[in-house]
Every structure is written in C-alpha cells, then in structure tokens.
Amino acid sequence: HLRDLFAKHGILAPVDKYMVAFEQCLENKLADGPSYDPLGLLKKFSVWHHLKRLRAISENRPLPEGTMAAARQEITVAANFLEWLHIQGKAAGECQQADIDLWLSTGPTTRSLARTFVRWCISKQHIPSVNFPYRIARTTPMLSNDQRITHLRKLLESSDIDLYICVAAVLLLLYAQPVTRICSIRMDEVSISVDGLEIRFSKDWVPVP
C-alpha cells in the first residue's frame, strides 16, 4: 500500500505489482531444484516460457492479475506432473503416450493445464512426441430454448404477476442479464420509435422482439 502511495505521488518509480508478485513467487518456488527434476525443466519452462512472456506484456501495459495467476497455476501443475512421473519411476525423457493418458484420466481436470509444459518439452526435445489433447469443457444450459419460450409465454399471458416483475423476468429470459443490471436500467436506456422498442445494456442498442 505504501509503495503504491509513494508511486502515485512520484516519490518512487511505478512498478507492476503483479509482475513483482510473479517474480517473487517464481524465486521462492525455484529456490531449490526439486529432486524429481534433475534437468531443471521446471525452471527453464518457468523462465524462458512464462517469465519472458509476462515481462514482454508488462513492458507495454500493466500485467493483468488473471494472466499472472494462470501462469502460476501452469507452473504448479507442471511441477505436479514431473513429480507424478518420478513416482511412476520415469524421467521426463521416458514419458510415453500411455503416461499422458493415465495422468489425465486419474486426476482432477486441472491436470489438463500441464499441456503447455508438455508441448514446450516436446519442442525442446526433452519429451518424446506425444499427443496431449485440449480439455473440452462439458457444459449444459440451465434452460433449453423450449423451456425458455414456455416461461416467456407464461409470463406474458399471466395476469397475476406484477408488471415490474414480469418485465424484469422477460429481460432475464431474453438477454440473460443479471438481475442487478436489470434493476439499474434507466429510462434513457429504453427507446420507443416507429421501428419498435430497443433497450441498451451497454453501449449498443438491441431490439426487443
């Protein structure tokens, strides 16, 4: 807090706090090379892939927290992968497709984050060529389109629901806007003309069917 305050008033030079946090985290994590990584692959990957990339971003604009956090997580999962290989009695150079398949199928979905590390190792010829697939998220809509239309019809045909609740529910079903945003809509964000009704949730006007 004091550093940010001094930087704001010109007493200290401004610093990219997320870049500093990443560098400090990296220094602590890589202080002692782990026994399961005799080739220092984790340090090379962290420095030459992530640190180099994040410094390039930080030179042009403040490093986003999410970018820093994602890099840290990939490094952590890479360390877990190397340790897991060591437990299997294998060095990185002995990794085979069966090991990748076993790694992905016997742990949490976060194991898929080792893909960047494995592909980096392949490009540097530290790991034989293997296929490390993308993880495809499986998502199911909370409401199908038919269910959405059914709810809309009930709202528009009902005479027992207060009008303001009906309007808010229709906007929720039509545009998936959070209730807090619907409640904050101003009158100048609604336009009625000969072309019909339009509403504005951000910068752009959208038609209301």
Coordinates of C-alpha atoms in Angstrom, one line a residue:
H1 CA 0.0 0.0 0.0
L2 CA 2.8 2.4 0.9
R3 CA 4.7 1.6 -2.3
D4 CA 1.6 2.3 -4.4
L5 CA 1.0 5.6 -2.5
F6 CA 4.6 6.7 -3.0
A7 CA 4.5 5.8 -6.6
K8 CA 1.3 7.8 -7.1
H9 CA 3.0 10.9 -5.7
G10 CA 6.2 10.4 -7.6
I11 CA 8.4 9.5 -4.6
L12 CA 9.1 6.0 -6.0
A13 CA 9.0 4.9 -9.6
P14 CA 5.8 3.0 -10.5
V15 CA 6.1 -0.8 -10.5
D16 CA 3.9 -3.5 -12.0
K17 CA 2.7 -5.2 -8.8
Y18 CA 1.5 -8.4 -10.5
M19 CA 4.9 -8.7 -12.3
V20 CA 6.7 -8.3 -9.0
A21 CA 4.4 -10.8 -7.3
F22 CA 5.1 -13.4 -10.1
E23 CA 8.8 -12.9 -9.9
Q24 CA 8.8 -13.3 -6.1
C25 CA 6.7 -16.4 -6.3
L26 CA 9.0 -17.8 -9.0
E27 CA 12.1 -17.2 -6.9
N28 CA 10.6 -19.0 -3.9
K29 CA 9.3 -21.9 -6.0
L30 CA 12.6 -22.4 -7.8
A31 CA 15.0 -21.7 -5.0
D32 CA 15.8 -25.4 -4.6
G33 CA 15.6 -27.6 -7.6
P34 CA 13.3 -30.5 -6.8
S35 CA 14.9 -34.0 -6.8
Y36 CA 12.4 -35.2 -9.3
D37 CA 13.6 -32.7 -11.9
P38 CA 17.4 -33.2 -12.3
L39 CA 17.4 -31.5 -15.7
G40 CA 15.9 -28.3 -14.3
L41 CA 13.0 -28.4 -16.8
L42 CA 10.6 -26.6 -14.5
K43 CA 13.0 -23.7 -14.1
K44 CA 13.7 -23.5 -17.8
F45 CA 10.0 -23.6 -18.6
S46 CA 9.1 -21.0 -16.0
V47 CA 11.8 -18.6 -17.0
W48 CA 12.0 -19.0 -20.8
H49 CA 8.4 -19.5 -21.5
H50 CA 6.3 -17.7 -18.8
L51 CA 8.7 -15.1 -17.3
K52 CA 9.9 -14.0 -20.7
R53 CA 6.3 -13.7 -22.0
L54 CA 4.9 -11.9 -18.9
R55 CA 7.8 -9.4 -19.0
A56 CA 7.0 -8.6 -22.6
I57 CA 3.4 -7.9 -21.7
S58 CA 4.4 -5.8 -18.7
E59 CA 6.6 -3.6 -20.9
N60 CA 3.6 -2.4 -22.8
R61 CA 0.8 -2.4 -20.2
P62 CA 0.2 -3.4 -16.6
L63 CA 0.2 -7.2 -16.3
P64 CA -3.4 -8.4 -15.7
E65 CA -3.9 -10.4 -12.5
G66 CA -5.6 -13.2 -14.3
T67 CA -2.6 -13.7 -16.7
M68 CA -0.2 -13.8 -13.8
A69 CA -2.4 -16.3 -11.9
A70 CA -2.8 -18.6 -15.0
A71 CA 1.0 -18.7 -15.4
R72 CA 1.5 -19.6 -11.8
Q73 CA -1.1 -22.4 -12.0
E74 CA 0.5 -23.8 -15.1
I75 CA 3.9 -23.9 -13.4
T76 CA 2.4 -25.6 -10.3
V77 CA 0.7 -28.2 -12.4
A78 CA 3.9 -28.8 -14.4
A79 CA 5.7 -29.4 -11.1
N80 CA 3.0 -31.9 -10.1
F81 CA 3.3 -33.7 -13.5
L82 CA 7.1 -34.1 -13.1
E83 CA 6.7 -35.4 -9.6
W84 CA 4.0 -37.8 -10.7
L85 CA 6.3 -39.1 -13.5
H86 CA 9.0 -39.6 -10.9
I87 CA 6.6 -41.6 -8.7
Q88 CA 5.9 -43.8 -11.7
G89 CA 9.6 -44.4 -11.9
K90 CA 10.2 -42.4 -15.1
A91 CA 12.2 -39.4 -16.1
A92 CA 10.7 -36.8 -18.5
G93 CA 12.6 -38.3 -21.5
E94 CA 10.9 -41.6 -20.8
C95 CA 7.3 -40.2 -20.9
Q96 CA 5.1 -42.1 -23.3
Q97 CA 1.5 -41.6 -24.6
A98 CA 0.2 -44.1 -22.1
D99 CA 1.6 -41.9 -19.3
I100 CA -0.2 -38.8 -20.6
D101 CA -3.5 -40.8 -20.9
L102 CA -3.1 -42.1 -17.3
W103 CA -2.2 -38.7 -16.0
L104 CA -5.3 -37.1 -17.5
S105 CA -7.7 -40.0 -16.6
T106 CA -6.8 -40.5 -13.0
G107 CA -6.9 -36.9 -11.5
P108 CA -8.8 -33.6 -11.4
T109 CA -9.5 -31.6 -14.6
T110 CA -6.7 -29.1 -13.6
R111 CA -4.2 -31.8 -14.8
S112 CA -5.0 -30.6 -18.3
L113 CA -3.1 -27.4 -17.6
A114 CA 0.1 -29.5 -17.9
R115 CA -0.4 -29.4 -21.7
T116 CA 1.6 -26.2 -22.2
F117 CA 4.5 -27.6 -20.3
V118 CA 4.4 -31.0 -22.1
R119 CA 4.3 -29.3 -25.5
W120 CA 7.1 -27.0 -24.5
C121 CA 9.2 -30.0 -23.5
I122 CA 8.4 -31.7 -26.8
S123 CA 9.5 -28.6 -28.8
K124 CA 12.8 -28.7 -26.8
Q125 CA 13.2 -32.4 -27.3
H126 CA 13.0 -33.2 -23.6
I127 CA 9.9 -35.4 -24.0
P128 CA 9.2 -37.7 -27.0
S129 CA 6.4 -36.6 -29.3
V130 CA 3.1 -37.4 -27.6
N131 CA -0.5 -36.2 -28.0
F132 CA -1.8 -34.0 -25.2
P133 CA -5.3 -33.1 -26.1
Y134 CA -7.2 -29.9 -25.2
R135 CA -9.7 -30.3 -22.4
I136 CA -13.2 -29.6 -23.8
A137 CA -15.4 -28.3 -21.0
R138 CA -18.7 -30.1 -20.9
T139 CA -21.5 -27.6 -20.1
T140 CA -25.2 -28.0 -20.2
P141 CA -27.6 -25.0 -20.5
M142 CA -29.6 -24.4 -17.4
L143 CA -32.7 -23.9 -19.6
S144 CA -33.3 -25.3 -23.1
N145 CA -34.7 -22.9 -25.7
D146 CA -38.1 -24.6 -25.5
Q147 CA -38.2 -24.2 -21.7
R148 CA -37.2 -20.5 -22.1
I149 CA -40.1 -19.9 -24.6
T150 CA -42.5 -21.7 -22.3
H151 CA -41.6 -19.4 -19.4
L152 CA -41.8 -16.4 -21.6
R153 CA -45.3 -17.4 -22.7
K154 CA -46.5 -17.9 -19.1
L155 CA -45.2 -14.5 -18.1
L156 CA -46.8 -12.7 -21.0
E157 CA -50.1 -14.5 -20.6
S158 CA -50.3 -14.2 -16.8
S159 CA -52.4 -11.5 -15.1
D160 CA -51.3 -12.5 -11.6
I161 CA -47.7 -11.2 -11.8
D162 CA -46.8 -7.6 -11.0
L163 CA -45.8 -5.7 -14.2
Y164 CA -42.3 -4.7 -13.0
I165 CA -41.6 -8.3 -12.0
C166 CA -42.9 -9.6 -15.4
V167 CA -40.7 -7.1 -17.3
A168 CA -37.6 -8.0 -15.2
A169 CA -38.2 -11.7 -15.8
V170 CA -38.7 -11.2 -19.5
L171 CA -35.4 -9.3 -19.8
L172 CA -33.7 -12.1 -17.8
L173 CA -35.0 -14.8 -20.1
L174 CA -34.4 -12.9 -23.4
Y175 CA -30.9 -11.4 -22.7
A176 CA -29.5 -13.4 -19.7
Q177 CA -28.8 -10.1 -18.0
P178 CA -28.0 -10.3 -14.2
V179 CA -30.9 -9.0 -12.0
T180 CA -28.6 -6.2 -10.6
R181 CA -28.2 -4.9 -14.2
I182 CA -31.9 -5.1 -15.0
C183 CA -32.7 -3.2 -11.8
S184 CA -30.3 -0.4 -12.7
I185 CA -31.7 0.3 -16.2
R186 CA -32.6 4.0 -16.6
M187 CA -35.4 5.4 -18.7
D188 CA -32.9 6.9 -21.2
E189 CA -31.7 3.3 -21.9
V190 CA -35.1 2.4 -23.4
S191 CA -36.1 3.8 -26.8
I192 CA -39.6 3.6 -28.4
S193 CA -39.8 4.6 -32.0
V194 CA -41.7 3.7 -35.2
D195 CA -39.2 0.9 -35.7
G196 CA -40.1 -0.7 -32.4
L197 CA -38.7 -1.0 -28.9
E198 CA -35.0 -1.0 -28.2
I199 CA -33.0 -1.3 -25.0
R200 CA -29.4 -0.6 -24.1
F201 CA -27.5 -2.8 -21.6
S202 CA -24.0 -1.4 -22.5
K203 CA -23.0 0.8 -25.5
D204 CA -25.2 -0.8 -28.1
W205 CA -28.9 -0.7 -28.6
V206 CA -30.6 -4.1 -29.0
P207 CA -34.1 -4.7 -30.3
V208 CA -36.8 -6.1 -28.1
P209 CA -38.9 -8.7 -30.1

